[in-house]
Short mmCIF file of C-alpha atoms in Angstrom, two decimals:
data_model
loop_
_atom_site.label_atom_id
_atom_site.label_comp_id
_atom_site.label_asym_id
_atom_site.label_seq_id
_atom_site.Cartn_x
_atom_site.Cartn_y
_atom_site.Cartn_z
CA MET A 1 -0.08 -0.10 -0.05
CA SER A 2 2.55 2.51 -1.22
CA GLY A 3 1.72 5.82 -2.88
CA VAL A 4 2.90 9.51 -2.51
CA ALA A 5 3.08 12.01 0.15
CA VAL A 6 3.61 15.69 0.31
CA VAL A 7 6.61 16.86 2.43
CA LEU A 8 7.29 20.47 3.26
CA ASP A 9 10.86 20.82 3.81
CA ALA A 10 10.67 24.58 4.53
CA PRO A 11 8.40 27.44 3.84
CA GLY A 12 7.62 27.37 0.06
CA ARG A 13 9.51 24.22 -0.50
CA HIS A 14 7.71 21.17 -1.06
CA ARG A 15 8.25 17.46 -2.51
CA LEU A 16 6.19 14.58 -3.63
CA VAL A 17 7.88 11.53 -2.19
CA ARG A 18 7.18 7.88 -2.30
CA HIS A 19 5.11 7.00 0.80
CA GLU A 20 5.70 3.83 2.82
CA PRO A 21 3.18 3.10 5.55
CA ARG A 22 4.37 3.23 9.10
CA GLU A 23 3.16 -0.01 10.84
CA PRO A 24 0.86 0.74 13.80
CA GLY A 25 2.68 -0.04 17.29
CA PRO A 26 0.74 -0.69 20.34
CA GLY A 27 -2.26 1.46 20.77
CA GLU A 28 -2.12 2.69 17.29
CA ALA A 29 -4.11 2.42 14.01
CA LEU A 30 -3.06 2.64 10.34
CA VAL A 31 -5.78 4.52 8.27
CA ARG A 32 -6.06 4.48 4.45
CA VAL A 33 -6.76 8.17 3.72
CA HIS A 34 -9.69 9.09 1.49
CA ALA A 35 -9.70 12.78 1.34
CA VAL A 36 -7.82 15.54 3.22
CA GLY A 37 -8.95 19.10 3.36
CA ILE A 38 -6.93 22.29 3.10
CA CYS A 39 -7.54 25.32 5.23
CA GLY A 40 -5.87 28.61 5.92
CA SER A 41 -3.45 27.17 8.60
CA ASP A 42 -2.05 24.84 5.86
CA ARG A 43 -1.45 27.69 3.78
CA GLU A 44 0.45 29.51 6.64
CA VAL A 45 2.54 26.44 7.03
CA TYR A 46 3.46 26.48 3.25
CA GLN A 47 4.10 30.31 3.48
CA GLY A 48 5.95 30.18 6.68
CA SER A 49 3.63 32.61 8.37
CA ARG A 50 2.43 30.05 11.04
CA PRO A 51 4.02 30.70 14.55
CA ALA A 52 7.25 28.81 15.01
CA ALA A 53 6.06 27.05 18.03
CA TYR A 54 3.11 25.44 16.05
CA VAL A 55 4.84 23.76 13.27
CA ARG A 56 8.16 21.61 12.62
CA TYR A 57 9.86 21.02 9.40
CA PRO A 58 10.15 18.96 7.62
CA VAL A 59 6.31 17.89 7.92
CA THR A 60 3.59 16.21 5.90
CA PRO A 61 0.72 18.40 6.27
CA GLY A 62 -2.89 17.48 6.61
CA HIS A 63 -5.13 17.80 9.58
CA GLU A 64 -8.63 17.56 8.06
CA TRP A 65 -8.97 14.06 6.76
CA SER A 66 -11.27 11.11 6.53
CA GLY A 67 -10.45 7.51 5.78
CA THR A 68 -10.91 3.82 6.62
CA VAL A 69 -8.90 1.91 9.39
CA ASP A 70 -6.68 -0.76 7.47
CA ARG A 71 -5.07 -2.44 10.62
CA VAL A 72 -4.40 -1.69 14.23
CA GLY A 73 -1.60 -2.40 16.67
CA ASP A 74 -1.63 -4.41 19.95
CA GLY A 75 -4.11 -3.33 22.49
CA VAL A 76 -6.62 -1.86 19.92
CA PRO A 77 -10.02 -3.45 19.38
CA ALA A 78 -9.93 -5.57 16.09
CA GLY A 79 -13.32 -4.27 15.33
CA LEU A 80 -12.04 -1.13 14.41
CA VAL A 81 -10.51 -2.60 11.01
CA GLY A 82 -12.47 -1.68 8.11
CA ARG A 83 -14.38 1.08 9.90
CA LYS A 84 -14.75 4.65 8.43
CA ALA A 85 -13.21 7.09 10.57
CA VAL A 86 -12.10 10.62 11.21
CA GLY A 87 -9.55 11.55 14.09
CA GLU A 88 -8.59 14.27 16.49
CA GLY A 89 -5.26 16.12 15.78
CA PHE A 90 -3.94 16.96 18.98
CA ARG A 91 -1.42 14.56 20.52
CA ASN A 92 -2.13 15.18 24.01
CA CYS A 93 -0.34 13.42 27.10
CA GLN A 94 -3.45 12.12 28.80
CA VAL A 95 -1.97 12.42 32.20
CA CYS A 96 -1.63 16.22 33.11
CA ALA A 97 -4.39 18.20 34.90
CA ARG A 98 -5.80 19.71 31.70
CA CYS A 99 -6.02 16.47 30.00
CA HIS A 100 -7.96 14.85 32.86
CA ALA A 101 -10.29 17.65 32.92
CA GLY A 102 -10.90 17.00 29.15
CA GLU A 103 -9.23 20.10 27.96
CA THR A 104 -6.73 18.28 25.65
CA THR A 105 -6.02 21.41 23.45
CA LEU A 106 -4.53 22.79 26.56
CA CYS A 107 -2.20 19.79 27.31
CA THR A 108 0.58 20.96 29.47
CA ALA A 109 3.05 18.67 27.96
CA GLY A 110 3.40 21.11 25.08
CA TYR A 111 1.76 21.41 21.62
CA ALA A 112 1.64 18.57 19.30
CA GLU A 113 -0.62 18.13 16.20
CA THR A 114 -1.14 15.82 13.25
CA GLY A 115 -0.06 17.96 10.12
CA PHE A 116 1.81 20.41 11.85
CA THR A 117 4.50 18.77 14.04
CA GLU A 118 3.42 15.24 13.52
CA PRO A 119 2.94 13.61 9.91
CA GLY A 120 -0.24 14.54 8.55
CA ALA A 121 -2.70 13.02 6.15
CA MET A 122 -1.42 14.32 2.83
CA ALA A 123 -0.33 10.74 2.17
CA ALA A 124 -1.71 7.44 1.15
CA THR A 125 -2.05 6.31 4.88
CA LEU A 126 -1.71 7.85 8.20
CA THR A 127 -0.60 6.16 11.54
CA LEU A 128 -1.93 7.80 14.92
CA PRO A 129 -2.87 6.77 18.36
CA ALA A 130 -6.13 4.81 18.01
CA ARG A 131 -7.80 6.72 21.10
CA LEU A 132 -7.88 9.67 18.56
CA LEU A 133 -10.31 7.99 16.09
CA HIS A 134 -14.01 8.54 15.80
CA PRO A 135 -15.62 5.75 13.91
CA LEU A 136 -18.39 6.66 11.54
CA PRO A 137 -21.54 4.92 10.25
CA ASP A 138 -20.88 2.47 7.46
CA ASP A 139 -22.70 4.62 5.02
CA ALA A 140 -20.95 7.85 5.89
CA ASP A 141 -19.78 9.72 2.95
CA LEU A 142 -16.24 10.18 3.34
CA GLY A 143 -15.80 13.18 1.24
CA ALA A 144 -18.20 15.09 3.53
CA ALA A 145 -16.54 13.60 6.54
CA ALA A 146 -13.22 15.13 5.66
CA LEU A 147 -14.67 18.49 7.03
CA LEU A 148 -15.57 17.06 10.47
CA GLU A 149 -12.28 18.50 11.71
CA PRO A 150 -13.30 22.11 11.16
CA ALA A 151 -16.84 21.05 12.32
CA ALA A 152 -15.32 19.86 15.56
CA CYS A 153 -13.69 23.23 16.14
CA VAL A 154 -17.03 25.02 15.27
CA ALA A 155 -18.77 22.57 17.65
CA ALA A 156 -16.33 23.79 20.47
CA ALA A 157 -17.40 27.32 19.65
CA ALA A 158 -21.05 26.46 19.61
CA LEU A 159 -20.78 24.67 22.91
CA LYS A 160 -18.94 27.75 24.63
CA ALA A 161 -21.43 30.21 23.02
CA ASP A 162 -24.10 28.13 24.76
CA ALA A 163 -26.96 29.81 22.52
CA ARG A 164 -30.56 29.02 24.03
CA PRO A 165 -33.64 28.71 22.23
CA GLY A 166 -35.18 32.13 21.41
CA GLU A 167 -32.03 34.01 21.62
CA ARG A 168 -30.79 36.37 19.02
CA VAL A 169 -27.63 34.86 17.43
CA ALA A 170 -24.98 36.13 14.69
CA VAL A 171 -22.05 34.67 12.86
CA VAL A 172 -19.27 37.02 11.62
CA GLY A 173 -17.45 35.10 8.39
CA THR A 174 -18.78 33.13 5.55
CA GLY A 175 -16.07 30.72 4.83
CA THR A 176 -16.24 27.03 5.84
CA LEU A 177 -16.01 27.68 9.64
CA GLY A 178 -18.57 30.43 9.24
CA MET A 179 -21.09 28.20 7.55
CA LEU A 180 -20.58 25.24 9.73
CA ALA A 181 -21.13 27.75 12.76
CA VAL A 182 -24.56 28.71 11.29
CA ARG A 183 -25.41 25.14 11.21
CA PHE A 184 -24.52 24.35 14.66
CA LEU A 185 -26.17 27.61 16.20
CA ALA A 186 -29.46 26.86 14.02
CA ALA A 187 -29.82 23.55 15.92
CA ALA A 188 -30.17 25.81 19.19
CA SER A 189 -33.49 27.29 17.70
CA PRO A 190 -32.53 30.92 17.87
CA ALA A 191 -34.96 33.58 17.19
CA GLU A 192 -32.88 35.00 14.77
CA LEU A 193 -29.59 33.84 13.06
CA LEU A 194 -27.73 36.68 11.09
CA VAL A 195 -24.83 36.12 9.23
CA VAL A 196 -22.30 38.96 8.52
CA GLY A 197 -19.89 38.88 5.72
CA VAL A 198 -18.25 40.80 2.90
CA ASP A 199 -19.77 39.26 -0.20
CA ARG A 200 -23.47 38.98 -0.51
CA ARG A 201 -23.14 36.17 -3.12
CA ARG A 202 -22.64 33.93 0.08
CA ALA A 203 -26.28 34.70 1.23
CA PRO A 204 -27.73 31.75 -0.56
CA LEU A 205 -25.47 29.51 1.10
CA ALA A 206 -25.75 30.86 4.51
CA GLU A 207 -29.54 30.48 4.11
CA ARG A 208 -29.10 26.90 3.17
CA PHE A 209 -27.31 26.22 6.41
CA GLY A 210 -29.85 27.72 8.49
CA ALA A 211 -29.21 31.52 8.41
CA THR A 212 -32.56 33.86 8.87
CA GLY A 213 -30.66 36.91 7.54
CA PHE A 214 -27.61 38.25 5.80
CA ARG A 215 -25.81 41.50 6.04
CA THR A 216 -22.60 42.79 4.51
CA THR A 217 -19.98 44.69 6.68
CA ASP A 218 -20.69 47.88 4.82
CA GLN A 219 -24.45 47.98 5.89
CA PRO A 220 -25.71 49.22 9.10
CA LEU A 221 -25.52 46.51 11.73
CA PRO A 222 -27.64 46.16 14.90
CA ALA A 223 -26.00 45.84 18.34
CA ASP A 224 -28.55 43.82 20.36
CA PHE A 225 -27.42 40.19 19.78
CA ASP A 226 -27.04 37.90 22.59
CA VAL A 227 -24.32 35.76 21.16
CA VAL A 228 -22.00 36.28 18.34
CA VAL A 229 -19.50 33.73 17.06
CA GLU A 230 -16.66 35.14 14.89
CA ALA A 231 -15.37 32.85 12.36
CA ALA A 232 -13.60 35.07 9.90
CA GLY A 233 -10.08 35.62 11.07
CA SER A 234 -9.71 38.83 9.40
CA PRO A 235 -7.93 41.82 11.39
CA ASP A 236 -11.27 43.59 11.84
CA ALA A 237 -13.61 40.68 12.52
CA ALA A 238 -13.36 40.63 16.53
CA GLY A 239 -14.22 44.28 16.53
CA VAL A 240 -17.13 43.88 14.15
CA ALA A 241 -18.41 40.86 16.07
CA ALA A 242 -18.18 42.73 19.47
CA GLY A 243 -19.98 45.44 17.97
CA LEU A 244 -23.06 43.33 17.16
CA LEU A 245 -23.53 42.43 20.98
CA ARG A 246 -26.08 43.80 23.46
CA ARG A 247 -24.49 44.82 26.75
CA GLY A 248 -23.84 41.41 28.66
CA GLY A 249 -23.72 39.45 25.47
CA ARG A 250 -21.52 36.50 24.77
CA LEU A 251 -18.68 36.42 22.23
CA VAL A 252 -16.68 33.56 20.99
CA LEU A 253 -13.70 34.13 18.85
CA THR A 254 -12.25 31.38 16.51
CA GLY A 255 -10.09 33.34 14.02
CA LEU A 256 -6.27 33.86 14.14
CA PRO A 257 -5.86 37.29 12.22
CA ALA A 258 -2.75 38.65 11.15
CA PRO A 259 -1.33 41.74 12.88
CA GLY A 260 -3.14 44.92 12.17
CA GLY A 261 -6.79 46.08 11.88
CA GLY A 262 -9.13 46.82 14.66
CA GLY A 263 -9.13 44.73 17.56
CA LEU A 264 -11.11 44.58 20.85
CA ASP A 265 -11.35 47.58 23.05
CA PRO A 266 -10.73 46.46 26.75
CA ALA A 267 -12.89 49.54 28.17
CA ASP A 268 -15.58 48.51 25.82
CA LEU A 269 -15.65 44.95 27.05
CA VAL A 270 -15.62 46.14 30.65
CA LEU A 271 -18.33 48.88 30.39
CA ARG A 272 -20.63 46.65 28.34
CA GLN A 273 -19.72 43.56 30.54
CA LEU A 274 -19.10 41.35 27.53
CA GLU A 275 -18.27 37.64 28.14
CA VAL A 276 -15.35 36.72 25.65
CA ARG A 277 -14.40 33.13 25.14
CA THR A 278 -11.74 31.70 22.52
CA VAL A 279 -11.39 28.48 20.48
CA PHE A 280 -8.11 27.00 19.19
CA GLY A 281 -8.84 23.37 18.11
CA ALA A 282 -11.34 20.78 19.44
CA PRO A 283 -11.34 18.86 22.46
CA PRO A 284 -12.82 15.35 22.52
CA HIS A 285 -16.50 16.39 23.59
CA ALA A 286 -16.56 18.84 20.72
CA TRP A 287 -15.40 16.09 18.20
CA ALA A 288 -18.12 13.84 19.77
CA HIS A 289 -20.73 16.55 19.31
CA ALA A 290 -19.72 17.26 15.58
CA VAL A 291 -19.61 13.40 14.76
CA ARG A 292 -23.08 12.74 16.46
CA MET A 293 -24.64 15.58 14.35
CA PHE A 294 -23.00 14.18 11.26
CA ALA A 295 -24.19 10.65 11.88
CA ALA A 296 -27.53 11.74 12.74
CA GLY A 297 -28.08 13.54 9.36
CA LEU A 298 -28.16 16.93 11.01
CA LEU A 299 -25.05 18.15 9.57
CA ASP A 300 -24.08 17.94 5.82
CA PRO A 301 -20.84 19.76 5.07
CA LEU A 302 -20.65 18.52 1.59
CA PRO A 303 -22.16 21.79 -0.07
CA LEU A 304 -19.01 23.59 1.05
CA VAL A 305 -16.74 21.55 -1.30
CA THR A 306 -16.02 23.14 -4.46
CA HIS A 307 -12.90 21.54 -5.72
CA GLU A 308 -11.40 17.99 -5.37
CA LEU A 309 -7.87 17.50 -6.79
CA PRO A 310 -5.33 14.66 -6.76
CA LEU A 311 -2.64 14.94 -4.21
CA ALA A 312 0.06 15.99 -6.87
CA GLU A 313 -1.88 19.18 -7.22
CA PHE A 314 -0.94 20.34 -4.01
CA PRO A 315 0.65 23.71 -5.05
CA HIS A 316 -2.36 24.53 -7.18
CA ALA A 317 -4.81 23.60 -4.09
CA ILE A 318 -2.84 26.08 -1.96
CA ASP A 319 -3.36 28.77 -4.53
CA LEU A 320 -6.92 28.21 -4.65
CA VAL A 321 -7.30 28.59 -1.14
CA GLY A 322 -5.49 31.73 -1.10
CA SER A 323 -7.09 33.24 -4.28
CA GLY A 324 -9.74 35.18 -2.65
CA ASP A 325 -12.21 33.85 -5.07
CA PRO A 326 -15.77 33.62 -3.67
CA GLY A 327 -16.49 30.64 -5.78
CA VAL A 328 -13.75 28.67 -3.96
CA GLY A 329 -15.02 26.97 -0.85
CA LYS A 330 -13.51 23.98 0.70
CA VAL A 331 -10.58 22.25 -1.52
CA LEU A 332 -10.04 18.48 -0.91
CA LEU A 333 -7.16 16.63 -2.09
CA ARG A 334 -7.48 12.82 -3.01
CA PRO A 335 -4.50 10.68 -1.97
#
């Protein structure tokens, strides 16, 4: 089961190499990769703009993936073999206080994540700790399932937002994370679910995912929402999101903007008594929430996929993701 893999030796330098599967050791599983998604963080790794503490070259990227378990090591249930699955990326230690509290993305042993510091899924196979796997139904669409990693991150945001039925909710951002946030928040039965973006052409897709309204950032925006989830990652997005809230409202930030732009005003946060939470990655309970919604048919990310390319077209895929073309949604590579 050989094949090829993408290796980034350094920013802007990649190779296609022959891939040989790494046999699973005790507690591990080997997965045949079906599809792997590309997001902004993969582009950062390629360009060299990801913070140094969160990447280690050379690396095979790919943290958004789906596949089928091919074989397992000692101590892993044999019943996993043949199962469709997705997997968590954070390689947590399992023994520190944060891990015991279920906050695996805050593991005090240090940062380690598939596709950034550990070999990722832009290869024919991926070997990882079996405890990170989330099995899927036998009839699951593995193309759609490749988006369950961003869905899990959004699920973490939705759980922190704690939107309640009848509340007024807004999402800032119309990319993959923004649309997935709309779907999760719509499940909470809000009285209103507004999406704010820069391109009105995204409005029909937002409505398809559950939005009740759409406004562009150059329109007058209300300031009376109970909950706002920011999923844009642009320099001004946090400020726009905070401006939508009523006094005492709840704000969840998921984007990692580049320096510059308007940020949050601490005085405004205090005077309006805003509650601010943040998300970086997804802990196990958020993964379970996303997989449960997907398995129940309540979450279908497939409409977000606009391009599927072979692994050899990795550079083209990176260019597509950074093109700014509103017609480019989620790009998948097929090993």
